[in-house]
PDB file of C-alpha atoms in Angstrom:
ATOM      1  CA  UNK V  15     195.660  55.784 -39.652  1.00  0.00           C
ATOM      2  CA  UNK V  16     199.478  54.791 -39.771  1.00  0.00           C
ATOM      3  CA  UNK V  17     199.530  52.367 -37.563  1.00  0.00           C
ATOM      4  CA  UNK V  18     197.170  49.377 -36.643  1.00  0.00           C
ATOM      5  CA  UNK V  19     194.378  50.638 -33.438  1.00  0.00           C
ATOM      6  CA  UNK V  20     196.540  47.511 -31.282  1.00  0.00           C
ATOM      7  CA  UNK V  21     199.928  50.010 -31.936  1.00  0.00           C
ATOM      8  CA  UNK V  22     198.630  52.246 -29.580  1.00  0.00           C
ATOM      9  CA  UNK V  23     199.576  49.941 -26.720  1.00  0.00           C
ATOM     10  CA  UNK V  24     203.043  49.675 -27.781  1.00  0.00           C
ATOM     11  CA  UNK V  25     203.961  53.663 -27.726  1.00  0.00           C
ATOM     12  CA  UNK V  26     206.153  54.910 -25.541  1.00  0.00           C
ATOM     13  CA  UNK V  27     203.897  58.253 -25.461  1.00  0.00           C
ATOM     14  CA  UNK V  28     200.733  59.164 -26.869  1.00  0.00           C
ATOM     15  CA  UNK V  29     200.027  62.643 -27.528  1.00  0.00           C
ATOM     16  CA  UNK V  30     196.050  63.662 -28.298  1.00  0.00           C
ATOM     17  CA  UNK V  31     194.957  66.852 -29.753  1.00  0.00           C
ATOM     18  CA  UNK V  32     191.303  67.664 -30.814  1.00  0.00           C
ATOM     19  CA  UNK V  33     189.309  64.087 -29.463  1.00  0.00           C
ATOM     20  CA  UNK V  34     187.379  63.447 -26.870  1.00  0.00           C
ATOM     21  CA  UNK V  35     188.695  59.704 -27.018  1.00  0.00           C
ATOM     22  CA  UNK V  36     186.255  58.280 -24.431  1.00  0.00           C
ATOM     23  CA  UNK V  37     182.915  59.397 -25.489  1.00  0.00           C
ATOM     24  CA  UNK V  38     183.551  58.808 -29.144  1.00  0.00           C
ATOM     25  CA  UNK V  39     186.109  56.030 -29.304  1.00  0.00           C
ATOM     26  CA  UNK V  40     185.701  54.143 -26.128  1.00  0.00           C
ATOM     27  CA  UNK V  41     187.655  51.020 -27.123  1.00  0.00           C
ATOM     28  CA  UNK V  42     190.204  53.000 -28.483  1.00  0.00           C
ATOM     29  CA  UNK V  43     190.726  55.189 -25.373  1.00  0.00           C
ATOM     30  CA  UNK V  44     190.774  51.791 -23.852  1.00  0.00           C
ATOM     31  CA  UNK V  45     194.238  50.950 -25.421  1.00  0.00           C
ATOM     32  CA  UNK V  46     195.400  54.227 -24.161  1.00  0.00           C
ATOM     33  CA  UNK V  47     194.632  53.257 -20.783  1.00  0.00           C
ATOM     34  CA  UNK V  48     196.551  50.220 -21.170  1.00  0.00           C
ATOM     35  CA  UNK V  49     199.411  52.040 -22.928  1.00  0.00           C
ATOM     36  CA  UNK V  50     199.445  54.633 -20.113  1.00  0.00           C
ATOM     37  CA  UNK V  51     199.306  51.232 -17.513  1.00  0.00           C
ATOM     38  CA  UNK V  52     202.500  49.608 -19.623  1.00  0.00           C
ATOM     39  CA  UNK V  53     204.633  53.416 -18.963  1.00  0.00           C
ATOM     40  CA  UNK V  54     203.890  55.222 -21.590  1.00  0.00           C
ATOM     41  CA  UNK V  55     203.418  59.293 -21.310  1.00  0.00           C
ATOM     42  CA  UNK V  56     200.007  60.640 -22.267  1.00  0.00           C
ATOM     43  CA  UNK V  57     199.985  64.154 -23.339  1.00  0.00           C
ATOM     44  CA  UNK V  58     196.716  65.568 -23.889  1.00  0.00           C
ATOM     45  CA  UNK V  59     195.977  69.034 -25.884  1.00  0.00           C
ATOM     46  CA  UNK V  60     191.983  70.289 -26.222  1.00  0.00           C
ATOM     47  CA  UNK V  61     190.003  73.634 -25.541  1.00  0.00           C
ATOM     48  CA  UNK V  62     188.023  71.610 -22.605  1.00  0.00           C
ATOM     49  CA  UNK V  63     189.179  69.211 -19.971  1.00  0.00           C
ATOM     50  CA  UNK V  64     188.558  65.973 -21.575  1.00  0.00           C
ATOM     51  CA  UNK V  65     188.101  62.782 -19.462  1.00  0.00           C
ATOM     52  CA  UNK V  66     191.755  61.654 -20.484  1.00  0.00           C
ATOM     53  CA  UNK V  67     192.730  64.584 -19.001  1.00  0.00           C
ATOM     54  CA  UNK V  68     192.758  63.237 -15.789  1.00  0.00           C
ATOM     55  CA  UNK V  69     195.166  60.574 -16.669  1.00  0.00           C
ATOM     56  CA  UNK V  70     197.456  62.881 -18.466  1.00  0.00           C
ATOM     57  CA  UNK V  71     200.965  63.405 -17.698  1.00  0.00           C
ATOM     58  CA  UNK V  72     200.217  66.677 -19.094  1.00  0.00           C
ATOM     59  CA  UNK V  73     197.134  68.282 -19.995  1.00  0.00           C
ATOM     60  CA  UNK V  74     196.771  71.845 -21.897  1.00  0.00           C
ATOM     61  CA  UNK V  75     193.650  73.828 -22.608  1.00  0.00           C
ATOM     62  CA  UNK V  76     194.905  75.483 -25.936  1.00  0.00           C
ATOM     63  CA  UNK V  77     192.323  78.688 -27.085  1.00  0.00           C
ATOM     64  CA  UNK V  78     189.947  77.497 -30.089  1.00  0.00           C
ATOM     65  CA  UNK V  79     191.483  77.818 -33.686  1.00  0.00           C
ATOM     66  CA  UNK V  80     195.218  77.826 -32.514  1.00  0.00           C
ATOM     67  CA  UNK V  81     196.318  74.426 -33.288  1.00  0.00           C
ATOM     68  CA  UNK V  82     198.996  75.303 -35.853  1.00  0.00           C
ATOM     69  CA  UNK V  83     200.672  77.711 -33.189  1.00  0.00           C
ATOM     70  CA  UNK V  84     200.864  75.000 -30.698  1.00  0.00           C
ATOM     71  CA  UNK V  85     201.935  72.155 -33.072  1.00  0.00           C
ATOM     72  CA  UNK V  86     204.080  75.226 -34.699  1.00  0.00           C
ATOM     73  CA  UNK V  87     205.751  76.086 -30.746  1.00  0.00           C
ATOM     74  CA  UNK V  88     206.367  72.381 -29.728  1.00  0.00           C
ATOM     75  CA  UNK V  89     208.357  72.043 -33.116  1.00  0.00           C
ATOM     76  CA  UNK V  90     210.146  74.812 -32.685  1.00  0.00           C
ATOM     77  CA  UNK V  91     211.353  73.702 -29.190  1.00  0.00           C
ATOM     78  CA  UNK V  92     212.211  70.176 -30.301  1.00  0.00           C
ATOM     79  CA  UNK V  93     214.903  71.626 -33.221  1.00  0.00           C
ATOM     80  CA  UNK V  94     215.702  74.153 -30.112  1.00  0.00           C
ATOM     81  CA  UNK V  95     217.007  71.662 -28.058  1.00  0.00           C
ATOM     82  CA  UNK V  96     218.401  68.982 -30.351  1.00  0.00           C
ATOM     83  CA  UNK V  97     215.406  66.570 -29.777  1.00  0.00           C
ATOM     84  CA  UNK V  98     214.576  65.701 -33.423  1.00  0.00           C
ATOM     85  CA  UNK V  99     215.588  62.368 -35.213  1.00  0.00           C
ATOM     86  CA  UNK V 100     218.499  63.835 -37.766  1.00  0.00           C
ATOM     87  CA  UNK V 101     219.078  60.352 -39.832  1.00  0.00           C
ATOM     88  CA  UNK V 102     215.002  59.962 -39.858  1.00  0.00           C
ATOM     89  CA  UNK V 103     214.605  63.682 -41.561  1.00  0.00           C
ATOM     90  CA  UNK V 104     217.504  63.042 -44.073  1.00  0.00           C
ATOM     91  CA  UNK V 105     216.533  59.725 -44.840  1.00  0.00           C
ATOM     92  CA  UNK V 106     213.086  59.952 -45.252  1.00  0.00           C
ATOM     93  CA  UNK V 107     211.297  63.619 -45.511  1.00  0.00           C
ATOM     94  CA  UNK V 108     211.962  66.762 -47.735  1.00  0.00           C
ATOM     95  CA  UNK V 109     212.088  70.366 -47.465  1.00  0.00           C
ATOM     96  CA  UNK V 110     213.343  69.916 -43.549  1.00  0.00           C
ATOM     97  CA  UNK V 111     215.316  73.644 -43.837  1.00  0.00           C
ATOM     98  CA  UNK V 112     211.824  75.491 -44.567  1.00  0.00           C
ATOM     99  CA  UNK V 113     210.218  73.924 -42.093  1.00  0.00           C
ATOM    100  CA  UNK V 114     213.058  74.716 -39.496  1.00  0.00           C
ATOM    101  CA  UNK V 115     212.326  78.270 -40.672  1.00  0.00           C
ATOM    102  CA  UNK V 116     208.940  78.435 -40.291  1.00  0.00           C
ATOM    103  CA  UNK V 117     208.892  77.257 -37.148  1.00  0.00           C
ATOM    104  CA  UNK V 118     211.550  79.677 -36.007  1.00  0.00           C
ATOM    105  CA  UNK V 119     209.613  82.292 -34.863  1.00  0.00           C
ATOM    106  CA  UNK V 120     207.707  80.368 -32.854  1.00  0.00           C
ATOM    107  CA  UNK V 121     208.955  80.938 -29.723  1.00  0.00           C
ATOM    108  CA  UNK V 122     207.469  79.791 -26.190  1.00  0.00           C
ATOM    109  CA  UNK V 123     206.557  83.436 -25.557  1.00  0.00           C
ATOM    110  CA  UNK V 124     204.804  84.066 -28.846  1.00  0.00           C
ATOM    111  CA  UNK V 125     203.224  80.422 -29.204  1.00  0.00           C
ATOM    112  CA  UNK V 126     201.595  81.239 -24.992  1.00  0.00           C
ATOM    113  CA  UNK V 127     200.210  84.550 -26.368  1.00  0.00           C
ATOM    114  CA  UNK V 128     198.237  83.017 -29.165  1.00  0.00           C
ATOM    115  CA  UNK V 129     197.526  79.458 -27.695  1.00  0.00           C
ATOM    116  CA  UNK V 130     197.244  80.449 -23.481  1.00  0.00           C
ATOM    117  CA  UNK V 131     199.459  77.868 -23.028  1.00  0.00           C
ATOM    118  CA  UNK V 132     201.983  78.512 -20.438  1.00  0.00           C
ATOM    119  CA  UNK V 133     205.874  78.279 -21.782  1.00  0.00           C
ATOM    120  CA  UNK V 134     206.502  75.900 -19.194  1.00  0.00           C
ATOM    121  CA  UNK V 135     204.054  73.718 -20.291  1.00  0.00           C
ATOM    122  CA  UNK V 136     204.839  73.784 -23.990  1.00  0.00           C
ATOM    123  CA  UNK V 137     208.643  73.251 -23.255  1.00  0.00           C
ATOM    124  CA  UNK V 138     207.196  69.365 -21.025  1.00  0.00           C
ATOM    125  CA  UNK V 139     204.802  68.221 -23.241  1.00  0.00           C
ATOM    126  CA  UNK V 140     207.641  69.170 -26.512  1.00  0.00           C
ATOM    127  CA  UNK V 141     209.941  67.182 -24.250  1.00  0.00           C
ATOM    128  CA  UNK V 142     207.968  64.179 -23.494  1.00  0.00           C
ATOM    129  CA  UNK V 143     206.676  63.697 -26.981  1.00  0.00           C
ATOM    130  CA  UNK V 144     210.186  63.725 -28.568  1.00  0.00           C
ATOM    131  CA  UNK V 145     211.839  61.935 -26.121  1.00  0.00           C
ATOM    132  CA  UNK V 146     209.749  59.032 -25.652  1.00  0.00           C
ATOM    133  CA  UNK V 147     209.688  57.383 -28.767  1.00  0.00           C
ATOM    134  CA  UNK V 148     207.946  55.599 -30.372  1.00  0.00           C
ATOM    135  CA  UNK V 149     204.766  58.201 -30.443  1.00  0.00           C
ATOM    136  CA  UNK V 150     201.594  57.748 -31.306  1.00  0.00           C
ATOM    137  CA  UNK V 151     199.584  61.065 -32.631  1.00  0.00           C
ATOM    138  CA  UNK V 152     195.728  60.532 -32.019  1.00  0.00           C
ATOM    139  CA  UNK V 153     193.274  63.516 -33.519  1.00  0.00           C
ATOM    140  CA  UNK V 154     189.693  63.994 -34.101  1.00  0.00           C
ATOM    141  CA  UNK V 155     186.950  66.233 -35.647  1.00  0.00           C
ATOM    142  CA  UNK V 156     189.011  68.694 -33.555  1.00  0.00           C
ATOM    143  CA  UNK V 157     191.774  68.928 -35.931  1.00  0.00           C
ATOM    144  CA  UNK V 158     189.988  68.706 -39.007  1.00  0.00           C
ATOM    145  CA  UNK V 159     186.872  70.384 -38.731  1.00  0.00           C
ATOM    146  CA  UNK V 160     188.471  73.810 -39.009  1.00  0.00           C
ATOM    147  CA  UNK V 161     188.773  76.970 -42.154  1.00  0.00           C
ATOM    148  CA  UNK V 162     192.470  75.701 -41.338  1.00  0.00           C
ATOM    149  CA  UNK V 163     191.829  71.880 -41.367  1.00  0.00           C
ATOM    150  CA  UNK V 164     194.631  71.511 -43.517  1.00  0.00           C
ATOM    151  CA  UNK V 165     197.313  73.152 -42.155  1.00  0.00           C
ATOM    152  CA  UNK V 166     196.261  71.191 -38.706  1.00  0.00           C
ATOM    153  CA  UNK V 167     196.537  67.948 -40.263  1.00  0.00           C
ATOM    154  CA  UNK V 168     199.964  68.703 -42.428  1.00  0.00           C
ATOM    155  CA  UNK V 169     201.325  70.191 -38.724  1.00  0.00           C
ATOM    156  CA  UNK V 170     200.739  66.842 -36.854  1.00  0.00           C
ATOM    157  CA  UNK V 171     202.868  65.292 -39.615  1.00  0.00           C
ATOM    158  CA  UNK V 172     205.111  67.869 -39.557  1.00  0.00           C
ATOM    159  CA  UNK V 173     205.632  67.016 -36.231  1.00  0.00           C
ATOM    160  CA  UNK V 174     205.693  63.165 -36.221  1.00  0.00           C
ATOM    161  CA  UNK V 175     207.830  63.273 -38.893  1.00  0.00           C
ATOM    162  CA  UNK V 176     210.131  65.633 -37.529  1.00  0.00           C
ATOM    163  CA  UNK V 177     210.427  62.947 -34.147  1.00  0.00           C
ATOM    164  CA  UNK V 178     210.973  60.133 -36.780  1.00  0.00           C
ATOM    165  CA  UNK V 179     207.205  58.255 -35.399  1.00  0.00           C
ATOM    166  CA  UNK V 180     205.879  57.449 -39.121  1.00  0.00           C
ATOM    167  CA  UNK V 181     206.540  54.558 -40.357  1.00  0.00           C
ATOM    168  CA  UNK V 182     207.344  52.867 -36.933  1.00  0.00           C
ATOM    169  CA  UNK V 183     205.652  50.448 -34.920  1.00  0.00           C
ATOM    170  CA  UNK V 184     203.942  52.107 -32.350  1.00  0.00           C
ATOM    171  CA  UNK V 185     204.050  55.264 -33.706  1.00  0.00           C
ATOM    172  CA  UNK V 186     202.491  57.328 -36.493  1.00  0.00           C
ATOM    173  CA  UNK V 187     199.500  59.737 -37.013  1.00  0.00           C
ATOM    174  CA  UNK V 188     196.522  58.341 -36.229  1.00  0.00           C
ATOM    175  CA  UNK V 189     193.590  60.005 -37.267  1.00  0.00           C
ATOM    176  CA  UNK V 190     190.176  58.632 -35.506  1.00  0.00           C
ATOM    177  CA  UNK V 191     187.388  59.973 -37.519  1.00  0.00           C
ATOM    178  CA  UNK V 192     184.050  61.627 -35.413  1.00  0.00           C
ATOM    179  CA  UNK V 193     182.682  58.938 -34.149  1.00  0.00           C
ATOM    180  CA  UNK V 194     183.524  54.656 -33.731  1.00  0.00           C
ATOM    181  CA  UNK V 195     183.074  53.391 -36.608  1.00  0.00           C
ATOM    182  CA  UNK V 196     181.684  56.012 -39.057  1.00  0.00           C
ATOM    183  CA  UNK V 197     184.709  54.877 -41.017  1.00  0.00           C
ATOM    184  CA  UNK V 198     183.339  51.076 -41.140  1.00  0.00           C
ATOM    185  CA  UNK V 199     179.690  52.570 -41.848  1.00  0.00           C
ATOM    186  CA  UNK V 200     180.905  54.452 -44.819  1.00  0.00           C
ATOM    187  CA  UNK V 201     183.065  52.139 -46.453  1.00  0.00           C
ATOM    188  CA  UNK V 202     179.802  49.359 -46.771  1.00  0.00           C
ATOM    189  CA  UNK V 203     177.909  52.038 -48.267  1.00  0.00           C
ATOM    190  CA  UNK V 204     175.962  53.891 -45.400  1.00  0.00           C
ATOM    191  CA  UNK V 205     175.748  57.415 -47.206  1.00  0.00           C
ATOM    192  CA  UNK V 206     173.218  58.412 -49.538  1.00  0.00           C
ATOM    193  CA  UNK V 207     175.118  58.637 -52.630  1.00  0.00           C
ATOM    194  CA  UNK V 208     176.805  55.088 -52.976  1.00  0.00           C
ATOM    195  CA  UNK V 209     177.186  52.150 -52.339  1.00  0.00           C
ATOM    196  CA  UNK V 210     179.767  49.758 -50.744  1.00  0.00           C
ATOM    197  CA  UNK V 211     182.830  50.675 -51.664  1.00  0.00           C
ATOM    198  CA  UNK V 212     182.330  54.120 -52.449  1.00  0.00           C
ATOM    199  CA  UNK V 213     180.668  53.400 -55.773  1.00  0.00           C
ATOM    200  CA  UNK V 214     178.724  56.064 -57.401  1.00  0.00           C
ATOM    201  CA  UNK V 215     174.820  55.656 -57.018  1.00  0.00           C
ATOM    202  CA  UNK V 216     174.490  57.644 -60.179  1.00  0.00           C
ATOM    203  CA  UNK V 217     176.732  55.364 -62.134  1.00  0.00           C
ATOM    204  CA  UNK V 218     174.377  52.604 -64.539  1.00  0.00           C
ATOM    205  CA  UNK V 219     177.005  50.187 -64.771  1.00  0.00           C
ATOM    206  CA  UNK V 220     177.855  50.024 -60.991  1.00  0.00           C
ATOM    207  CA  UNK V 221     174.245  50.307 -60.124  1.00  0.00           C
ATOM    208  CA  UNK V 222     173.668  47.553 -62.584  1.00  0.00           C
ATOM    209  CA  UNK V 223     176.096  45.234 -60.408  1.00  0.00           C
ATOM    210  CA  UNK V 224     174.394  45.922 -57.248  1.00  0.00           C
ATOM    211  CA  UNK V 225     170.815  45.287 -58.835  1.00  0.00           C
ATOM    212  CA  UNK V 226     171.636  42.270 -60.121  1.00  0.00           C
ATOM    213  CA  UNK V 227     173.535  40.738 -56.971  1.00  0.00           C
ATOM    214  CA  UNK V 228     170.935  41.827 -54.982  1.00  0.00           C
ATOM    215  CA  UNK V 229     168.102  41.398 -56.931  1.00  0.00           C
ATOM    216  CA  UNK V 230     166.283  44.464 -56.823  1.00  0.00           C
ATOM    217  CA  UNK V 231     165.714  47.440 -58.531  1.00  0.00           C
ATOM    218  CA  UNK V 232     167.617  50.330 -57.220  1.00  0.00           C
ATOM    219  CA  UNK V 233     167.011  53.905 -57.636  1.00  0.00           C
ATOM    220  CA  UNK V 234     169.161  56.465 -60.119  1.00  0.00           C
ATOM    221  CA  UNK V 235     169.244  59.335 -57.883  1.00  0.00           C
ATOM    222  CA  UNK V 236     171.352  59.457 -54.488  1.00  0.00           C
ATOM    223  CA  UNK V 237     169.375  59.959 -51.277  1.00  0.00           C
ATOM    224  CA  UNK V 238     169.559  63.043 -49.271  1.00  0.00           C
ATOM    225  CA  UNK V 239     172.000  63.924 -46.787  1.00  0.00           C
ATOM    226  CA  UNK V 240     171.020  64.833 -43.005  1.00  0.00           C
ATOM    227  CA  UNK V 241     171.597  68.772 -44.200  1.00  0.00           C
ATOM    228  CA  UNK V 242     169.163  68.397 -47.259  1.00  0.00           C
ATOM    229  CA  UNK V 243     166.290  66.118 -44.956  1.00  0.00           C
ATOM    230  CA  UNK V 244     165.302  68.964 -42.804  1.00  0.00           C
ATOM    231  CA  UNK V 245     164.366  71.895 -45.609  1.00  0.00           C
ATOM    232  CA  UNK V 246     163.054  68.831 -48.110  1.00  0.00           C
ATOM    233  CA  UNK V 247     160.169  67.475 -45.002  1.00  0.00           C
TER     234      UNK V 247
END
């Protein structure tokens, strides 16, 4: 994340693509709430009607796999109509004249045919998330866990950086993992090939460290992951 979990409160609108905030980050979809409560615009973007839809200023079902069309679109529309932060871009990004032509062709039209999105609805929630400011960008598992991960991630950048929201109290991109606290989990060691800190199980010297602060004997080889369990019973 960009910006501290407490910056949420303090956007002005918070746009979510690709997590089901509620059922996997209750306390985070909690600040929402209270963001939402304080004025701020809540856009939300998934496949299925999400829980947060219902509090949504606007709420769009885009089609499966077409994330970088939609992100792609509400760019496009922003340059269209003058909404992006010109001193932010010169000051602080590169390459702004290939993105502008990327996104060119990504008109309303075009962007409804691949996402289902209606034009109307791209040109409001392009609108609200660029003229808002500061926004927060919240995604999930639903951004990432794609053959075009990537490009989803490096589009919601693309597009908070194009509004001028990194950097910025609350603002930024705001990644929230799969589930609360997997992040804490793995950083204290809960995966099967190291230990706190990321530290490689297979490593003597760092598996030396841990044996002797701990005071047991500790094993060479890294556990199994969930995907190795099931053909290894």
């Amino acid at each position: 994340m960009t910006n501290s979990v407490a910056d949420i409160e303090d956007a002005g609108c918070i746009f979510i693509i690709g997590s089901n905030t509620t059922a996997c980050h209750p306390l985070i979809a909690r600040r929402v709430i209270r963001a939402k409560e304080k004025g701020a615009k809540l856009i939300v973007a998934d496949p299925r009607n999400i829980q947060l839809s219902r509090f949504a200023d606007v709420s769009v079902n885009h089609r499966l796999g077409s994330d970088v069309a939609l992100l792609n679109g509400m760019m496009h529309i922003i340059i269209k109509n003058g909404w992006h932060d010109v001193d932010y871009i010169a000051a602080r990004t590169e390459d702004y004249d290939a993105l502008e032509k990327s996104v060119s062709a990504y008109t309303p039209d075009k962007v409804s045919a691949i996402t289902g999105v209606e034009p109307k609805d791209l040109e409001e929630i392009s609108r609200l998330y660029a003229t808002n400011s500061p926004g927060s960008l919240l995604y999930a598992m639903g951004i990432t866990q794609h053959t075009t991960g990537v490009d989803n991630v490096k589009s919601c950048c693309n597009l908070a950086m194009l509004c001028g929201y990194v950097g910025v109290h609350g603002g930024g991109v705001n990644p929230l993992r799969g589930q609360n606290n997997v992040q804490g989990a793995c950083d204290m060691g809960g995966l099967p090939n190291v230990f706190t800190g990321y530290q490689a199980v297979a490593d003597d010297a760092v598996r030396k460290k841990f044996s002797d602060a701990w005071g047991a004997d500790l094993p060479a080889t890294p556990g199994l992951t969930i995907t190795d369990m099931v053909p290894a019973m």
